[in-house]
GROMACS .gro file of C-alpha atoms in nm:
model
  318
    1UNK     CA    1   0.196   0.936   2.428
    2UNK     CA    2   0.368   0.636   2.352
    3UNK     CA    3   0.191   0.423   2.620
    4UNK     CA    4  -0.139   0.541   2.541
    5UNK     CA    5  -0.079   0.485   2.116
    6UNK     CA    6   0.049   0.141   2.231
    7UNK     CA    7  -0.286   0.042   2.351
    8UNK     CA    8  -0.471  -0.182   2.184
    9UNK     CA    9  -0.789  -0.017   1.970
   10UNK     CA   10  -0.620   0.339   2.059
   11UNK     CA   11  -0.499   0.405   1.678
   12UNK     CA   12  -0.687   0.288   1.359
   13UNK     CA   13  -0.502   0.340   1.041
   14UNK     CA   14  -0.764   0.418   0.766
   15UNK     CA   15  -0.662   0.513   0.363
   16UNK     CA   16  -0.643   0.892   0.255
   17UNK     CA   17  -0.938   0.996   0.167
   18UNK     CA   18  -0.978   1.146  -0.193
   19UNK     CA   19  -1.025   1.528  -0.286
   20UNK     CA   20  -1.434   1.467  -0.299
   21UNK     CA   21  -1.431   1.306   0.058
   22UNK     CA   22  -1.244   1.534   0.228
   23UNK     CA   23  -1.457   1.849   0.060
   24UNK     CA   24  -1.767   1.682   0.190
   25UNK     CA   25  -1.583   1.584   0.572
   26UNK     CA   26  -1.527   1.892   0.569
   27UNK     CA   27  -1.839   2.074   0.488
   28UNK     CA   28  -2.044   1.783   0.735
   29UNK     CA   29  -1.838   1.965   1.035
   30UNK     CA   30  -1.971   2.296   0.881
   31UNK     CA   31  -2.336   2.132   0.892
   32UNK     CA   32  -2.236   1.977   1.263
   33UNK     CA   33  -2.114   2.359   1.398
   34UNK     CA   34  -2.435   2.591   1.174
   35UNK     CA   35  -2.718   2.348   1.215
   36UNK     CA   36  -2.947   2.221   1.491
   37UNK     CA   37  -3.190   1.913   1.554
   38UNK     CA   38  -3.365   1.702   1.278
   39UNK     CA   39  -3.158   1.911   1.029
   40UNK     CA   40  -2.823   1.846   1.135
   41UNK     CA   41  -2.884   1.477   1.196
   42UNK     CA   42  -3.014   1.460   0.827
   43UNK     CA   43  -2.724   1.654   0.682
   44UNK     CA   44  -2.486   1.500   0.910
   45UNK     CA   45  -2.550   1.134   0.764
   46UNK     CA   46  -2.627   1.247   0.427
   47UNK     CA   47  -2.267   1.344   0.356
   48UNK     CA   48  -2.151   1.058   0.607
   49UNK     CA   49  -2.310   0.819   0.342
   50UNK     CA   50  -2.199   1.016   0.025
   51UNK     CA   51  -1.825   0.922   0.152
   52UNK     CA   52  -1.866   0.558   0.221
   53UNK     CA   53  -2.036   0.563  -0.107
   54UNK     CA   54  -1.722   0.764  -0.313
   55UNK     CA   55  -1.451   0.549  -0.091
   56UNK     CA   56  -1.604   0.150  -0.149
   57UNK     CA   57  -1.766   0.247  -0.501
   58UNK     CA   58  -1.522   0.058  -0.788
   59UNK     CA   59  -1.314   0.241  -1.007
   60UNK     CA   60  -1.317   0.154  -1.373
   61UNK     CA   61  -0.921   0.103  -1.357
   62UNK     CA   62  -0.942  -0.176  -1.086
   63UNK     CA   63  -1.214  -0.312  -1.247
   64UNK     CA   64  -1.130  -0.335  -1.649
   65UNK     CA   65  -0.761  -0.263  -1.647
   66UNK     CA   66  -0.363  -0.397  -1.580
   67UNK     CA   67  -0.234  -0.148  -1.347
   68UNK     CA   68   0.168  -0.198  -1.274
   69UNK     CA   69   0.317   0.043  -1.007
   70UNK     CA   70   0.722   0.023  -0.977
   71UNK     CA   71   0.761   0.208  -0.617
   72UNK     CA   72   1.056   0.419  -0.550
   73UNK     CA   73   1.166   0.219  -0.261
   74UNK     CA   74   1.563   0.358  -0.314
   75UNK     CA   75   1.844   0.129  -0.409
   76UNK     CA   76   1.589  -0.179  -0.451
   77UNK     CA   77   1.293  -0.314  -0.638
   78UNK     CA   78   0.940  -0.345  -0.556
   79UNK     CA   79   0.646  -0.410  -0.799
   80UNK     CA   80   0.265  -0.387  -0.765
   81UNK     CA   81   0.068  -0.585  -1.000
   82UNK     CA   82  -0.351  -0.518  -1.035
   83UNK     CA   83  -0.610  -0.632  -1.198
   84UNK     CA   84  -0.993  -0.736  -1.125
   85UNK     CA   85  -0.929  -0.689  -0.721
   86UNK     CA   86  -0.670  -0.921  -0.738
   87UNK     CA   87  -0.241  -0.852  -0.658
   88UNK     CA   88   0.082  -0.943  -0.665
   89UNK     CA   89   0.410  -0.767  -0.520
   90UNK     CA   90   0.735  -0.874  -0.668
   91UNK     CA   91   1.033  -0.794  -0.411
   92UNK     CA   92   1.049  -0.553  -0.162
   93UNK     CA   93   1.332  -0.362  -0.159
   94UNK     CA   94   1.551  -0.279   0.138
   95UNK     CA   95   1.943  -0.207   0.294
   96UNK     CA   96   2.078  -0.362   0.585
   97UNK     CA   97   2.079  -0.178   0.834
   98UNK     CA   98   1.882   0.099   0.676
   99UNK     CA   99   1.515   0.211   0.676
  100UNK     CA  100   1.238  -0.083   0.612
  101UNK     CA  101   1.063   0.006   0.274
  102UNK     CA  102   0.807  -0.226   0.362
  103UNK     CA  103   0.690  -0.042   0.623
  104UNK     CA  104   0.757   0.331   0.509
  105UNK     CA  105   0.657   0.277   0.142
  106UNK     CA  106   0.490  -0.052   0.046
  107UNK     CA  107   0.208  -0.080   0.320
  108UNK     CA  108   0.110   0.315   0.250
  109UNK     CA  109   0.072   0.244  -0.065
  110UNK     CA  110  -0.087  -0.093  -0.038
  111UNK     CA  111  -0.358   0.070   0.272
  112UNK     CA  112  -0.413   0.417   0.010
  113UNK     CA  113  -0.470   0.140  -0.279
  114UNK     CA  114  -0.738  -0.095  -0.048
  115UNK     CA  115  -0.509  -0.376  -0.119
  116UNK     CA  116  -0.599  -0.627   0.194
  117UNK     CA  117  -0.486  -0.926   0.055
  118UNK     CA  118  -0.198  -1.047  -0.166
  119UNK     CA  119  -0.283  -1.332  -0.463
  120UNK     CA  120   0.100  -1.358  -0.542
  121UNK     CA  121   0.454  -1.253  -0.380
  122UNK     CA  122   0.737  -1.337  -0.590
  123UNK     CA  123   1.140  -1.326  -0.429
  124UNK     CA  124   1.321  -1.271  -0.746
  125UNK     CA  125   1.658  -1.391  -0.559
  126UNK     CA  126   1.825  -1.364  -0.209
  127UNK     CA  127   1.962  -1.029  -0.197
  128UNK     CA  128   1.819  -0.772   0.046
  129UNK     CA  129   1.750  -0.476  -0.211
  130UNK     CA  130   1.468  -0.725  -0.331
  131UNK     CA  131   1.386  -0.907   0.024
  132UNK     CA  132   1.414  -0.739   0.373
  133UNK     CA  133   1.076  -0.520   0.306
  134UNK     CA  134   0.912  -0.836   0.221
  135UNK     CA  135   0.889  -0.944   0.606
  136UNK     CA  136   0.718  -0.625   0.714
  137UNK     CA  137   0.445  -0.643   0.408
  138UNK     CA  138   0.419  -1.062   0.512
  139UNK     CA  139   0.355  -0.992   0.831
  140UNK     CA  140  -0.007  -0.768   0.767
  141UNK     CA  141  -0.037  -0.857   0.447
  142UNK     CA  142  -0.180  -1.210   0.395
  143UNK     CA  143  -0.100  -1.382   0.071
  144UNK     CA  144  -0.224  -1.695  -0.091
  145UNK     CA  145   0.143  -1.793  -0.257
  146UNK     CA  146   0.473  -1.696  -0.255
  147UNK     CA  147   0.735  -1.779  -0.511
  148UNK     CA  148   1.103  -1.821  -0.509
  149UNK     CA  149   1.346  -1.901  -0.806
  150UNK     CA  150   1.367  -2.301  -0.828
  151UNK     CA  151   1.783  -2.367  -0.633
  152UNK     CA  152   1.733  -2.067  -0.415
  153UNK     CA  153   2.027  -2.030  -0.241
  154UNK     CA  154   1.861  -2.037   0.108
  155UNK     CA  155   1.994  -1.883   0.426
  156UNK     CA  156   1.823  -1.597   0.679
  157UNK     CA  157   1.655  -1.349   0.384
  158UNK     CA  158   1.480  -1.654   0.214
  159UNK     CA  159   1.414  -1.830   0.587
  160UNK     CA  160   1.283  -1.441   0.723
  161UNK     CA  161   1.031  -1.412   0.374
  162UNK     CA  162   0.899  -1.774   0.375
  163UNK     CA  163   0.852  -1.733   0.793
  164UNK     CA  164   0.639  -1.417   0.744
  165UNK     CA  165   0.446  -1.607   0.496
  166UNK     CA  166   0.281  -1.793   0.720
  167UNK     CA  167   0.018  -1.988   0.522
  168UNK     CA  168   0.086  -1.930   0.207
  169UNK     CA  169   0.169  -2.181  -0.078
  170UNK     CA  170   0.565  -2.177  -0.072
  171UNK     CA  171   0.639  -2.276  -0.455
  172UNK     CA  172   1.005  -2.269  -0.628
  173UNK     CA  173   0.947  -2.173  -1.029
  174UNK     CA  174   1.176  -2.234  -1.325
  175UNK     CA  175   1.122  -2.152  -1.705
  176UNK     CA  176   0.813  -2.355  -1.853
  177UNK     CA  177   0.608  -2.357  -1.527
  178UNK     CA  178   0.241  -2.304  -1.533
  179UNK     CA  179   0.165  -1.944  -1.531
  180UNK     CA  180  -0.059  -1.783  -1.340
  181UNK     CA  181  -0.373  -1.599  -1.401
  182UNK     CA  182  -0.429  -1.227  -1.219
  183UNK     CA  183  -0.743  -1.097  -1.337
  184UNK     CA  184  -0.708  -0.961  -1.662
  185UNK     CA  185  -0.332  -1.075  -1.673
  186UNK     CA  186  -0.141  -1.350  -1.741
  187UNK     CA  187   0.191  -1.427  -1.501
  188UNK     CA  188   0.437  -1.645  -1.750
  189UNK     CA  189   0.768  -1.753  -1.563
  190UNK     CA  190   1.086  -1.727  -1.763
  191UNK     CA  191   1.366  -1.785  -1.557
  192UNK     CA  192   1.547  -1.906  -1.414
  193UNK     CA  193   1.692  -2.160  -1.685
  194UNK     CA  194   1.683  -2.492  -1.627
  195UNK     CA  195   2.034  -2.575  -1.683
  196UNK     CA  196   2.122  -2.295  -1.461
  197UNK     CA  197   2.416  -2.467  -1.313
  198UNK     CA  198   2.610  -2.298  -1.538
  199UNK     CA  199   2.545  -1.974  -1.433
  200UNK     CA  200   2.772  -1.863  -1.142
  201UNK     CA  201   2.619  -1.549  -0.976
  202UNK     CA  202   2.307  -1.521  -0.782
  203UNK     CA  203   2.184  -1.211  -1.023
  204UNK     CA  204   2.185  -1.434  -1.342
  205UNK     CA  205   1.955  -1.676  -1.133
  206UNK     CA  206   1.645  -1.477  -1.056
  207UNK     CA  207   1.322  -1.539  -1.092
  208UNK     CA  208   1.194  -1.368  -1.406
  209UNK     CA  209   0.884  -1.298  -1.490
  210UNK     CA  210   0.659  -1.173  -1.804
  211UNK     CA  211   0.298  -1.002  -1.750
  212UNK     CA  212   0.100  -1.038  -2.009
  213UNK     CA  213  -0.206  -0.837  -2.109
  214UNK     CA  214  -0.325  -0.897  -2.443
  215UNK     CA  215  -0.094  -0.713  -2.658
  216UNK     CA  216   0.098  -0.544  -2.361
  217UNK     CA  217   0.361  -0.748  -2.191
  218UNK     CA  218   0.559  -0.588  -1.854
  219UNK     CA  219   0.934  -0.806  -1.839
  220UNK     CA  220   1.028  -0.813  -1.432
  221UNK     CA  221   1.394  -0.933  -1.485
  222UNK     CA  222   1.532  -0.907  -1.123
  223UNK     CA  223   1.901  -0.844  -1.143
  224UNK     CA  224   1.974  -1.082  -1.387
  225UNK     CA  225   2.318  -0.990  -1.616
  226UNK     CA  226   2.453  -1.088  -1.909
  227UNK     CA  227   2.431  -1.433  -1.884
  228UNK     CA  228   2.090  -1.447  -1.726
  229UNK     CA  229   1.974  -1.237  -2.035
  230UNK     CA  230   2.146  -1.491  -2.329
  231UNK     CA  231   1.941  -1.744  -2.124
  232UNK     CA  232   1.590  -1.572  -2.201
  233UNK     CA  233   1.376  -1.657  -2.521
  234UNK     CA  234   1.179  -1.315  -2.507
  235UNK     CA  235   1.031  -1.106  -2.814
  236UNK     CA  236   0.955  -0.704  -2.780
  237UNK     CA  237   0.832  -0.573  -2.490
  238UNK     CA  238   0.586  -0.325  -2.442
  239UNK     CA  239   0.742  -0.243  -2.064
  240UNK     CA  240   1.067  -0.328  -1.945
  241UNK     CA  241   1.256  -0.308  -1.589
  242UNK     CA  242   1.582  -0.279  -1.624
  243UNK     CA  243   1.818  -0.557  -1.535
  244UNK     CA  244   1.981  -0.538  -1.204
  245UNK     CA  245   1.940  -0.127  -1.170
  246UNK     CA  246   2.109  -0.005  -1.495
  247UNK     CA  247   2.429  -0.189  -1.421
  248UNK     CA  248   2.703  -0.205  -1.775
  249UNK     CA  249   2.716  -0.620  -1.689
  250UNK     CA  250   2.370  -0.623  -1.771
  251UNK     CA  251   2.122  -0.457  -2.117
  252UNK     CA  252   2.377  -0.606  -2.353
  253UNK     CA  253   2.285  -0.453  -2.663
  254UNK     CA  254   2.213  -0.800  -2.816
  255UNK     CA  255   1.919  -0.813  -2.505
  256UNK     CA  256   1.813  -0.424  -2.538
  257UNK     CA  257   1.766  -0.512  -2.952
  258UNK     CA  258   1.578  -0.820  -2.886
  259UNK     CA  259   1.369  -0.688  -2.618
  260UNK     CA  260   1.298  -0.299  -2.815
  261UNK     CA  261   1.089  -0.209  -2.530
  262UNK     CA  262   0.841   0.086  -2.526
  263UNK     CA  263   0.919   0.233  -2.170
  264UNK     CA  264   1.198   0.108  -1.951
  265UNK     CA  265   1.212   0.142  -1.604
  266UNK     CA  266   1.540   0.218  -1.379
  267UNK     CA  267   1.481   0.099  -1.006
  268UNK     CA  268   1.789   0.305  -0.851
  269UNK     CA  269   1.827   0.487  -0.482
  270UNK     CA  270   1.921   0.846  -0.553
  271UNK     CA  271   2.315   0.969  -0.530
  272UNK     CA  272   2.361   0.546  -0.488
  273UNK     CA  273   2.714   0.408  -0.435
  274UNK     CA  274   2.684   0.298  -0.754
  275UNK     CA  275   2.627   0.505  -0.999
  276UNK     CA  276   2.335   0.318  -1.169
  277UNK     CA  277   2.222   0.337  -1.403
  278UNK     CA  278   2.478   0.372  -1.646
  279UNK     CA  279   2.477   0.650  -1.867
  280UNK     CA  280   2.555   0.464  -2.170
  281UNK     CA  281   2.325   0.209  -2.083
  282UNK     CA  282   2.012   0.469  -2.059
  283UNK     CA  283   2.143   0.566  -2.388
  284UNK     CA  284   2.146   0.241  -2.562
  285UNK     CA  285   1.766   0.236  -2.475
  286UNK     CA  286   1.720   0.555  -2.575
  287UNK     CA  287   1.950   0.495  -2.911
  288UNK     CA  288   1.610   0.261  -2.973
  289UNK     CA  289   1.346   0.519  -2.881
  290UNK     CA  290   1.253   0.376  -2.526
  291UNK     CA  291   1.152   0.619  -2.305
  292UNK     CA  292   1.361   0.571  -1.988
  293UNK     CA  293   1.188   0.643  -1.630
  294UNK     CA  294   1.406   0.621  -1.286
  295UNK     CA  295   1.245   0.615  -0.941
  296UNK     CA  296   1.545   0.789  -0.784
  297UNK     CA  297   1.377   1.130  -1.003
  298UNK     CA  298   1.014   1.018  -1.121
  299UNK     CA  299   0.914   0.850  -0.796
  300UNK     CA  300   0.668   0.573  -0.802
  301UNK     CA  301   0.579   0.526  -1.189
  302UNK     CA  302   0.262   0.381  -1.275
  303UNK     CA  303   0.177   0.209  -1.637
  304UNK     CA  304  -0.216   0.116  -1.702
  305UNK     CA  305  -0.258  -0.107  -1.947
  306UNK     CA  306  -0.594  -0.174  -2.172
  307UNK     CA  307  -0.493  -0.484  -2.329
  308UNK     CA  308  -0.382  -0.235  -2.659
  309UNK     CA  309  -0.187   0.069  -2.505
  310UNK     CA  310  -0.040   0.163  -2.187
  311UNK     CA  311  -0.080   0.536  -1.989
  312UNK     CA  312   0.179   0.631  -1.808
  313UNK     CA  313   0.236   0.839  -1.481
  314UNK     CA  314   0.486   0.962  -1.218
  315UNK     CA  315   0.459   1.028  -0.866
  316UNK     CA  316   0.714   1.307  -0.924
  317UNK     CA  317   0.698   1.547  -1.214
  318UNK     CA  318   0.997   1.657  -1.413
   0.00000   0.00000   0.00000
């Protein structure tokens, strides 16, 4: 089995199809077994062209909207950004040693989604939780740039990323670089601080990032801490991701008050070593009236914004 699937042209990954497609697959074998001659031809390519139709035809949410998926790729991040048939992933999760989220969760999702191309990927900082699934997305995923935090500490994760993203525009960012323009969205870069020399950890210099749509704004922090966040110059925020998981060196309550965000994301493995996030940080955001959402429980969660207001939904319900 093996030998054969290893042949070249002997499996073809296609998307799941949706409820409609697979009610009229199935009811074309019905019309393939029941009918004969001119009749089953008809009916036969009929329903064959009523499901390309339903799987290439636009949806209104690609089309108008801001859609932001945070997958539940465990003790990690990774962020899908769409609007107008254009993308961006920001990190990629992953554990040495341990599965490849790349592989197992982000190109699913990317192949169910139609995503063939990527416009932006964005390496917050060198840690693997936000890097090694990267490389397997790189590798079939073409994108036109990739961005890493201006000073990158560089070593095999960066070197393995910027490899896999062969031909793409390799740009370091700092605060006050030119945004960038995602369909309907607007891609403002925050951090890292220009005088980040004096901050000592990795965490407090990630790449971080505001999405802005109309009156909706999505803050991708990384794992920046309490130092990273006295560096930002940030208003409220309609959606926030957590700093670095959840952690009690990060969501000062000088940041959470500045920030008063809407919804508030928690990217955390489930049962993790490290018992993020914090239960008195998920209170201080709910002390605020944030609604708090963790992939470890809720799965992927999915916001959809129309410039005014923002939907909401979880993979997982609870």
């Amino acid at each position: 089995a093996e030998f054969f699937a290893a042949l070249p042209g002997a499996a073809i990954e296609i998307p799941t199809l949706s409820v409609p497609s697979t009610w009229l697959w199935m009811l074309a074998l019905v019309c393939l077994v029941i009918t004969t001659g001119a009749f089953r031809r008809a009916s036969v390519a009929l329903i064959a062209g009523l499901i390309v139709a339903i799987e290439t035809w636009p949806t209104t949410d690609r089309k108008h909207q801001v859609e932001v998926t945070f997958l539940a790729v465990g003790q990690g991040d990774a962020t899908i950004v769409s609007s107008q048939n254009s993308h961006a992933l920001i990190d990629g999760g992953g554990v040495p040693q341990g599965r490849d989220p790349g592989r197992s969760v982000i190109l699913p999702f990317l192949k169910h989604k139609r995503i063939s191309h990527l416009d932006l990927v964005a390496l917050t900082h060198a840690h693997p939780d936000h890097s090694l699934g990267l490389v397997s997305v790189l590798e079939e995923i073409p994108a036109h740039r990739l961005w890493i935090p201006e000073g990158i500490e560089r070593g095999s994760l960066v070197d393995d990323v910027i490899d896999a993203a062969d031909g793409a525009i390799v740009e370091e960012h700092q605060v006050g670089d030119s945004p960038l323009q995602l369909g309907e969205a607007e891609i403002q870069i925050l951090g890292p601080p220009a005088d980040r020399i004096l901050l000592e950890g990795e965490n407090d210099r990630s790449l971080v990032l505001l999405i802005r749509h109309r009156r909706v704004t999505f803050l991708m922090t990384g794992d920046i801490e309490e130092a990273g966040e006295l560096a930002l110059n940030v208003g409220e925020i309609s959606v926030l991701k957590a700093p670095h998981h959840g952690s009690t060196t990060s969501s000062t309550p000088r940041f959470v008050k500045s920030t008063s965000p809407r919804h508030v994301i928690f990217c955390v493995g489930r049962n993790n070593r490290f018992g993020f996030p914090k239960a008195e940080v998920v209170s201080r955001y709910e002390a605020i009236g944030a609604r708090c959402y963790r992939t470890d429980r809720d799965g992927a969660i999915t916001f959809r914004s129309n410039g005014e207001t923002v939907e909401v939904g979880t993979f997982l319900q609870r």
